[in-house]
XYZ file of C-alpha atoms in Angstrom:
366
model
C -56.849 -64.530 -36.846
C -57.189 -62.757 -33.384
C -55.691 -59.449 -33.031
C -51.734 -59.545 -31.788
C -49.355 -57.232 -29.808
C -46.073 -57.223 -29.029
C -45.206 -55.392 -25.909
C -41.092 -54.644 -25.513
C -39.048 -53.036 -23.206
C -37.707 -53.667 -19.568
C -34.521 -53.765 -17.947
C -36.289 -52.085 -14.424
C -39.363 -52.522 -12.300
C -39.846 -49.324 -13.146
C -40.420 -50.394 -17.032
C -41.936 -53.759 -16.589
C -44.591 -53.188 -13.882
C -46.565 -50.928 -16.564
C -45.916 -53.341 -19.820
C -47.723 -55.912 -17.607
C -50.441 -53.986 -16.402
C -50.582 -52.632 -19.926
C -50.892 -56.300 -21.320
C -53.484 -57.002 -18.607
C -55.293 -54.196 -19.557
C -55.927 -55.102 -23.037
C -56.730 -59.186 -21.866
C -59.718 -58.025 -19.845
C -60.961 -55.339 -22.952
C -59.963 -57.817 -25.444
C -60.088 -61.597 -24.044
C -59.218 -63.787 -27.072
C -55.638 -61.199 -28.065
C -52.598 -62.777 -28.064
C -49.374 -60.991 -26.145
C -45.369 -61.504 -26.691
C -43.009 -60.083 -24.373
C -39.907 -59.024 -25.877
C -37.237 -58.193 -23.866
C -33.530 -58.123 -22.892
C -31.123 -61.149 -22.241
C -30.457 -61.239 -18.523
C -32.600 -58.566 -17.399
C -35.610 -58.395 -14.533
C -38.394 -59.083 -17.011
C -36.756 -62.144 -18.580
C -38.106 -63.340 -14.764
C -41.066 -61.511 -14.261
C -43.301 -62.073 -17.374
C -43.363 -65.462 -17.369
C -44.078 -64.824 -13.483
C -47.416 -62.888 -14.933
C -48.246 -65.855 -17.304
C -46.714 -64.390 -20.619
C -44.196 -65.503 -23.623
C -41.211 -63.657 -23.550
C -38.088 -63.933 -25.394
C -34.809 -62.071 -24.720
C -32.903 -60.128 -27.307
C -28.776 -59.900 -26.350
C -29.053 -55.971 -26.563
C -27.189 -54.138 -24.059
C -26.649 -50.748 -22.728
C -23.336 -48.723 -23.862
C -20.428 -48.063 -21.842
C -20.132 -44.175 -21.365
C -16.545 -43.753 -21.765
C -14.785 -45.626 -24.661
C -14.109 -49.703 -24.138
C -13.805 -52.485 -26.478
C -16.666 -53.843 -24.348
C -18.554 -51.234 -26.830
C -17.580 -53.866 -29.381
C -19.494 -56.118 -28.737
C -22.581 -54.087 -27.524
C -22.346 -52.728 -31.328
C -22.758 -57.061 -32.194
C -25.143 -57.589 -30.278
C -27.645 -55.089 -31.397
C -26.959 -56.190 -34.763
C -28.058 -59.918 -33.778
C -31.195 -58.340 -31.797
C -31.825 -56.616 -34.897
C -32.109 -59.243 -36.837
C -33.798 -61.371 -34.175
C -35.784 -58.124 -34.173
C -36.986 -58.597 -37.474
C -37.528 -62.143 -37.298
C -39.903 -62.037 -34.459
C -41.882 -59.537 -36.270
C -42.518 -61.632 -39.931
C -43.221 -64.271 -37.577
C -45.787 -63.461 -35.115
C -46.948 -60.538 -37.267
C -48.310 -58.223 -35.060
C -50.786 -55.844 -35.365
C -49.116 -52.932 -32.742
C -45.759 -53.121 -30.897
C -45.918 -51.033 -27.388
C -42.575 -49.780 -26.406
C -42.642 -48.538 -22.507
C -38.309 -48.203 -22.811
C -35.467 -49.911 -21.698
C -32.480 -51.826 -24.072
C -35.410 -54.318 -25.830
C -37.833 -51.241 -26.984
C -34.983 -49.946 -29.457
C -34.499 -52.771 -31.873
C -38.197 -53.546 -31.801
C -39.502 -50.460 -32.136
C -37.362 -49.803 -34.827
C -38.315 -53.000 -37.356
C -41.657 -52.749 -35.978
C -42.162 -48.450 -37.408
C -39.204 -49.710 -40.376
C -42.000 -52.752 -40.981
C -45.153 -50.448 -40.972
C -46.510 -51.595 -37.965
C -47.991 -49.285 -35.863
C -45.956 -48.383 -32.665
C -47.186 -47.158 -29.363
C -44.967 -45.781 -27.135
C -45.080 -45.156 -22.917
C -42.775 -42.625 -21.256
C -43.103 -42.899 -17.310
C -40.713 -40.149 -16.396
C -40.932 -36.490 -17.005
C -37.502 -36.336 -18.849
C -38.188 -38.836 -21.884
C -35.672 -41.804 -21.650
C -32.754 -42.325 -24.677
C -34.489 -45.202 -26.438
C -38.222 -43.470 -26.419
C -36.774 -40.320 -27.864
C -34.940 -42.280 -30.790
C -38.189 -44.055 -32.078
C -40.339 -40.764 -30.601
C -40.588 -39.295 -34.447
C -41.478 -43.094 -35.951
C -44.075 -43.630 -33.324
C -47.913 -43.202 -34.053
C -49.123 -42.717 -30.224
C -46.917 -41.784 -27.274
C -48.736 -41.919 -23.992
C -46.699 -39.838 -21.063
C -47.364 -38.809 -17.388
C -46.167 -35.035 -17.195
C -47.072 -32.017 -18.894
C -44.438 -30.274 -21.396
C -43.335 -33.501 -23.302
C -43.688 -31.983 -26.635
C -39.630 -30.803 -25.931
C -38.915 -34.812 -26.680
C -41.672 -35.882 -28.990
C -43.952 -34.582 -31.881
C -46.655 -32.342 -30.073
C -49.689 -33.812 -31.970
C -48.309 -37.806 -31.170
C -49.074 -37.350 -27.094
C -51.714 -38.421 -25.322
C -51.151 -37.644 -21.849
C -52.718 -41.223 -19.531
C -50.349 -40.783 -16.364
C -48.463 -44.003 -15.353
C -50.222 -47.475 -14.579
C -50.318 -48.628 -10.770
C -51.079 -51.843 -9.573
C -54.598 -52.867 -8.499
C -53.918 -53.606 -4.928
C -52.459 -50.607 -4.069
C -55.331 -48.697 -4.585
C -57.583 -51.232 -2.537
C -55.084 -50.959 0.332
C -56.672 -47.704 1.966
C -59.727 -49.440 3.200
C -57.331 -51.977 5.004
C -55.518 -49.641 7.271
C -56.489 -51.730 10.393
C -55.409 -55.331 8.736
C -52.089 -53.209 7.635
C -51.598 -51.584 11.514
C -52.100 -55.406 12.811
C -49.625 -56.600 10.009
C -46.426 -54.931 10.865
C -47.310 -54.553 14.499
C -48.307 -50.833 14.879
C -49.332 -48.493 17.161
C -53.045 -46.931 15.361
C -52.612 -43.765 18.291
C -49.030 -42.865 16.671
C -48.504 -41.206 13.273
C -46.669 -43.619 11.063
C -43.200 -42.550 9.027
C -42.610 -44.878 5.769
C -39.276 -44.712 4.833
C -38.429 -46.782 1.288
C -35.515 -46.844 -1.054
C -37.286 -49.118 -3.558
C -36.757 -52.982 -3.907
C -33.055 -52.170 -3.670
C -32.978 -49.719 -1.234
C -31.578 -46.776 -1.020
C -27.757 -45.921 0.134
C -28.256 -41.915 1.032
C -31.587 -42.330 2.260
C -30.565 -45.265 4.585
C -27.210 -43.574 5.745
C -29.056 -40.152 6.689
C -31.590 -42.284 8.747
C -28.442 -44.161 10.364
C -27.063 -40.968 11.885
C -30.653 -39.461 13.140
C -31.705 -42.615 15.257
C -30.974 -40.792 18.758
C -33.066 -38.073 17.534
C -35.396 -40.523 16.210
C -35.772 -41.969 19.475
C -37.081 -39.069 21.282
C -39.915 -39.182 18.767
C -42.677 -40.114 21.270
C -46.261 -40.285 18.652
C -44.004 -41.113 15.732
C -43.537 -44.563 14.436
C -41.167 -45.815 11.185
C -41.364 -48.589 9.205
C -37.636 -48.498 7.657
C -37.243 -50.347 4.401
C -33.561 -50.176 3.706
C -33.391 -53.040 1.323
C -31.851 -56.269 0.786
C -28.617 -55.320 -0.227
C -28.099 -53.178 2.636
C -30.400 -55.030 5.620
C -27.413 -57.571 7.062
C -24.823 -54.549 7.537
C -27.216 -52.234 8.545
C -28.084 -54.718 11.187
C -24.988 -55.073 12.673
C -24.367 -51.574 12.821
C -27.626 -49.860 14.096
C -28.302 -53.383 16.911
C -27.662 -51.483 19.990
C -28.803 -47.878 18.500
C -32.219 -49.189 17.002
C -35.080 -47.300 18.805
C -38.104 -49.028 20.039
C -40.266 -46.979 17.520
C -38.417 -47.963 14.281
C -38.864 -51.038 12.128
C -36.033 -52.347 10.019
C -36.838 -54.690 7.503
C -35.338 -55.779 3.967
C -37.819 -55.307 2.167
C -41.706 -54.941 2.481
C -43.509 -57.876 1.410
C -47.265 -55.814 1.597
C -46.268 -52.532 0.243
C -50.127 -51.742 0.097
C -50.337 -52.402 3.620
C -46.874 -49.832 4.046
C -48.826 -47.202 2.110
C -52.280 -48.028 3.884
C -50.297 -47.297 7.091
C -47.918 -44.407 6.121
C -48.927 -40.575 7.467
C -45.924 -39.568 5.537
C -43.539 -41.349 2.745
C -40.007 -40.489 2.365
C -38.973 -42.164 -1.027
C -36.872 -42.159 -4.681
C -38.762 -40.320 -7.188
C -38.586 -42.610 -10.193
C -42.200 -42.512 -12.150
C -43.939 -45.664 -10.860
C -43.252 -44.461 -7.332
C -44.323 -40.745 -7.823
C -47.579 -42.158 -9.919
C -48.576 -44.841 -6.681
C -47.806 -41.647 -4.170
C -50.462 -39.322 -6.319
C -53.081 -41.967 -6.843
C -52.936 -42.933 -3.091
C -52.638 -39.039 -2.197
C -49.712 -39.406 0.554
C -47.976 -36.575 1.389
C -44.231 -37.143 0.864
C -40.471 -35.797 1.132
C -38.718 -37.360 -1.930
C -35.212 -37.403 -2.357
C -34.166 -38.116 -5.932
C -31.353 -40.849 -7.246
C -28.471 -39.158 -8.470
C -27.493 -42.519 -10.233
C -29.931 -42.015 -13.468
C -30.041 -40.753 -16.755
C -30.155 -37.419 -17.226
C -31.008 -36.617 -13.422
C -34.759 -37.476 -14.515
C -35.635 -38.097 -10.914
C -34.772 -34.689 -9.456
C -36.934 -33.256 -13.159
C -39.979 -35.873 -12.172
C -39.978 -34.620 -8.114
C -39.795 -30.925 -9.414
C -42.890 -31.285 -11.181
C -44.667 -31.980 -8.177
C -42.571 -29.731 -6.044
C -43.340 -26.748 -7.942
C -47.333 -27.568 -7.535
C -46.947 -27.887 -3.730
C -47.824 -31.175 -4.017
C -44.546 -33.026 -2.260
C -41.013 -31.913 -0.569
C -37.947 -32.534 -2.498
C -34.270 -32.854 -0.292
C -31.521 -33.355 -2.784
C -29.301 -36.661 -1.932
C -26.052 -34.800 -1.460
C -28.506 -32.819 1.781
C -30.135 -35.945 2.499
C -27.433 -36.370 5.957
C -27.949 -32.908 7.197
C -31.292 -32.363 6.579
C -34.194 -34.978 5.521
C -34.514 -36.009 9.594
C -35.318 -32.607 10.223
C -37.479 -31.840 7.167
C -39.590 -35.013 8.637
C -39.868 -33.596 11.909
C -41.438 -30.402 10.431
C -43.561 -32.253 8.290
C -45.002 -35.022 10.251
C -45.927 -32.797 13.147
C -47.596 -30.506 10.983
C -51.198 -31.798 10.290
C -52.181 -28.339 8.115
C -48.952 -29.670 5.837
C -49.462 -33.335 5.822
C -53.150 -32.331 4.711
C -52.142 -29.739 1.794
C -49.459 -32.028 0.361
C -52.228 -34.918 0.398
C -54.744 -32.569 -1.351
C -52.343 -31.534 -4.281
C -51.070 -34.548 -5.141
C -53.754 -36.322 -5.294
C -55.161 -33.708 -7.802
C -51.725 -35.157 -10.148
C -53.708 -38.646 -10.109
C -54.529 -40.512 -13.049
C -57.201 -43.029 -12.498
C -56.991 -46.323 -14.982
C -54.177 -45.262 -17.013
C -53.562 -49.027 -18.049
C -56.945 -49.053 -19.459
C -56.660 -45.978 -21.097
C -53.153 -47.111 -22.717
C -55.126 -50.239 -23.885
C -57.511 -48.509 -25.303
C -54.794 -46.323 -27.371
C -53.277 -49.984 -28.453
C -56.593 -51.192 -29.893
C -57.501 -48.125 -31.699
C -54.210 -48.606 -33.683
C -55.225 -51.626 -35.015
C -56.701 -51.215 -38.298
């Protein structure tokens, strides 16, 4: 019998973009091992694996309310079912690891799986360790992180510090600047401004840039490409049609982010952990302005730990209105800046972190 992992977890691109290039990662050093997805009911992956070409299936676990509902109720039922389902899964595909990377599905799997004996390999993208990942942190026989100082969540001699997978073509898109210039219709002689809230967007982030377009305007080497997200892009629309500058782009969402980052002279951005690791390998300098809406404020502890190594500009959402327009204007037009913040970060890079992961996963197996 070929050698078999279960990979679990989801719930955010965020959490399913490095499961999958974890799971590609161990295909190409290990063609003939067979993959299941487990995830949650409902939830992005339950889309996207199958997308990728793997088996998923969903367990009905769900997040708890904060305050005290009945809807608790059943959240306490259904992680009894995806317990059991848990459980089931694992007698009958018998795996040889389970890789947790967080989210609702990597609690009740990583639990049978370490309950079970089977070895379990864990991946923490952010600097602050998510709920679920500290749970099953002392049961775990590998955790892979990104940031330094993670021995405050988990067992000290359990870490192996591989950074964050990023996908392939992002770090192919640098050569391509001129195909990405021609693809969203640039000017090569102006600087370029990337503004992105993620595939959502970004309300803060979009607002501030709402109320700075006159100033925007008068920007005469300075070109944006806006990504304010689908939710957003039809109001937005309305609202900023007679006030849109000639040098600013608004678009949904970016269908060749590579191309975006090829482009971009300077990002402004969310610092969640798949963003931060794609802005370090690709060394961009960038003003990040963290989500308040998270757990544990782990974006504003992930952009600190660049901030504090000069390696990117933090503005904190509730100063995004009065000030990110101007920190930009500072920035941009500062080449000895733009070139400092490009040389730290980059020094935060991890190169093949997926392989390095896989390479964790196979030396579990006994």
């Amino acid at each position: 019998m070929g050698k078999r992992v279960i990979v679990c977890g989801g719930g955010t691109g965020g959490h399913i973009f490095p499961a999958l290039s974890i799971a590609n990662a161990l295909k190409r050093l290990e063609p003939g091992i067979e993959i299941l997805y487990v995830g949650a009911l409902g939830r992005m992956e339950m889309e996207k694996v199958p997308e990728a070409g793997y088996k998923i299936i969903g367990l009905p676990v769900m997040g708890l309310k904060r305050k005290l509902t009945l809807q608790n109720i059943k959240v306490l039922i259904n992680l009894f079912k995806s317990l059991r389902m848990a459980k089931r899964i694992l007698n009958e595909f018998k795996p040889d690891v389970v890789v947790g990377v967080g989210g609702y599905a990597s609690g009740p799997m990583g639990k049978v799986a370490a309950k079970g004996g089977v070895p379990l390999l864990l991946q923490e993208q952010n600097s602050y360790a998510g709920v679920t990942n500290k749970l099953l942190g002392k049961r775990a026989s590998k955790i892979c992180v990104a940031y330094d100082g993670m021995e405050r969540f988990f067992p000290a001699d359990k870490i192996v510090k591989t950074g964050n997978p990023v996908r392939k073509d992002l770090l192919e898109a640098l050569e391509h600047k001129s195909e990405a210039i021609e693809y969203y219709g640039l000017d090569p002689q102006k600087k370029t401004l990337l503004i992105t809230g993620g595939s959502l967007g970004a309300g803060t982030i979009n607002s501030a840039i709402e109320h700075s377009l006159s100033k925007i305007a008068e920007w005469s080497d300075v070109q944006v490409l806006w990504q304010c997200g689908g939710y957003y892009y039809e109001e937005l629309k309305e609202r900023v049609a007679d006030k849109l500058p000639g040098n600013v782009k608004l678009m949904p969402f970016l269908k060749r982010m590579d191309y975006a980052y090829a482009v971009a002279d300077l990002v402004v951005a969310r610092a969640g952990a798949s963003t931060i690791s794609e802005l370090c390998l690709l060394g961009k300098a960038a003003i990040l302005v963290p989500s308040p809406n998270v757990a544990e404020d782990h974006q504003t502890k992930n952009a600190m730990a660049l901030v504090n190594k000069g390696a990117a500009v933090m503005v904190k959402d509730s100063d995004a209105d009065k000030m990110l327009c101007s920190r930009v204007e500072e920035i941009i037009d500062n080449d000895k800046m733009l070139l400092s913040l490009r040389s730290e970060i980059k020094k935060l890079a991890f190169m093949d972190s997926d392989e390095v992961i896989a390479k964790e996963v196979l030396a579990l197996i006994k």
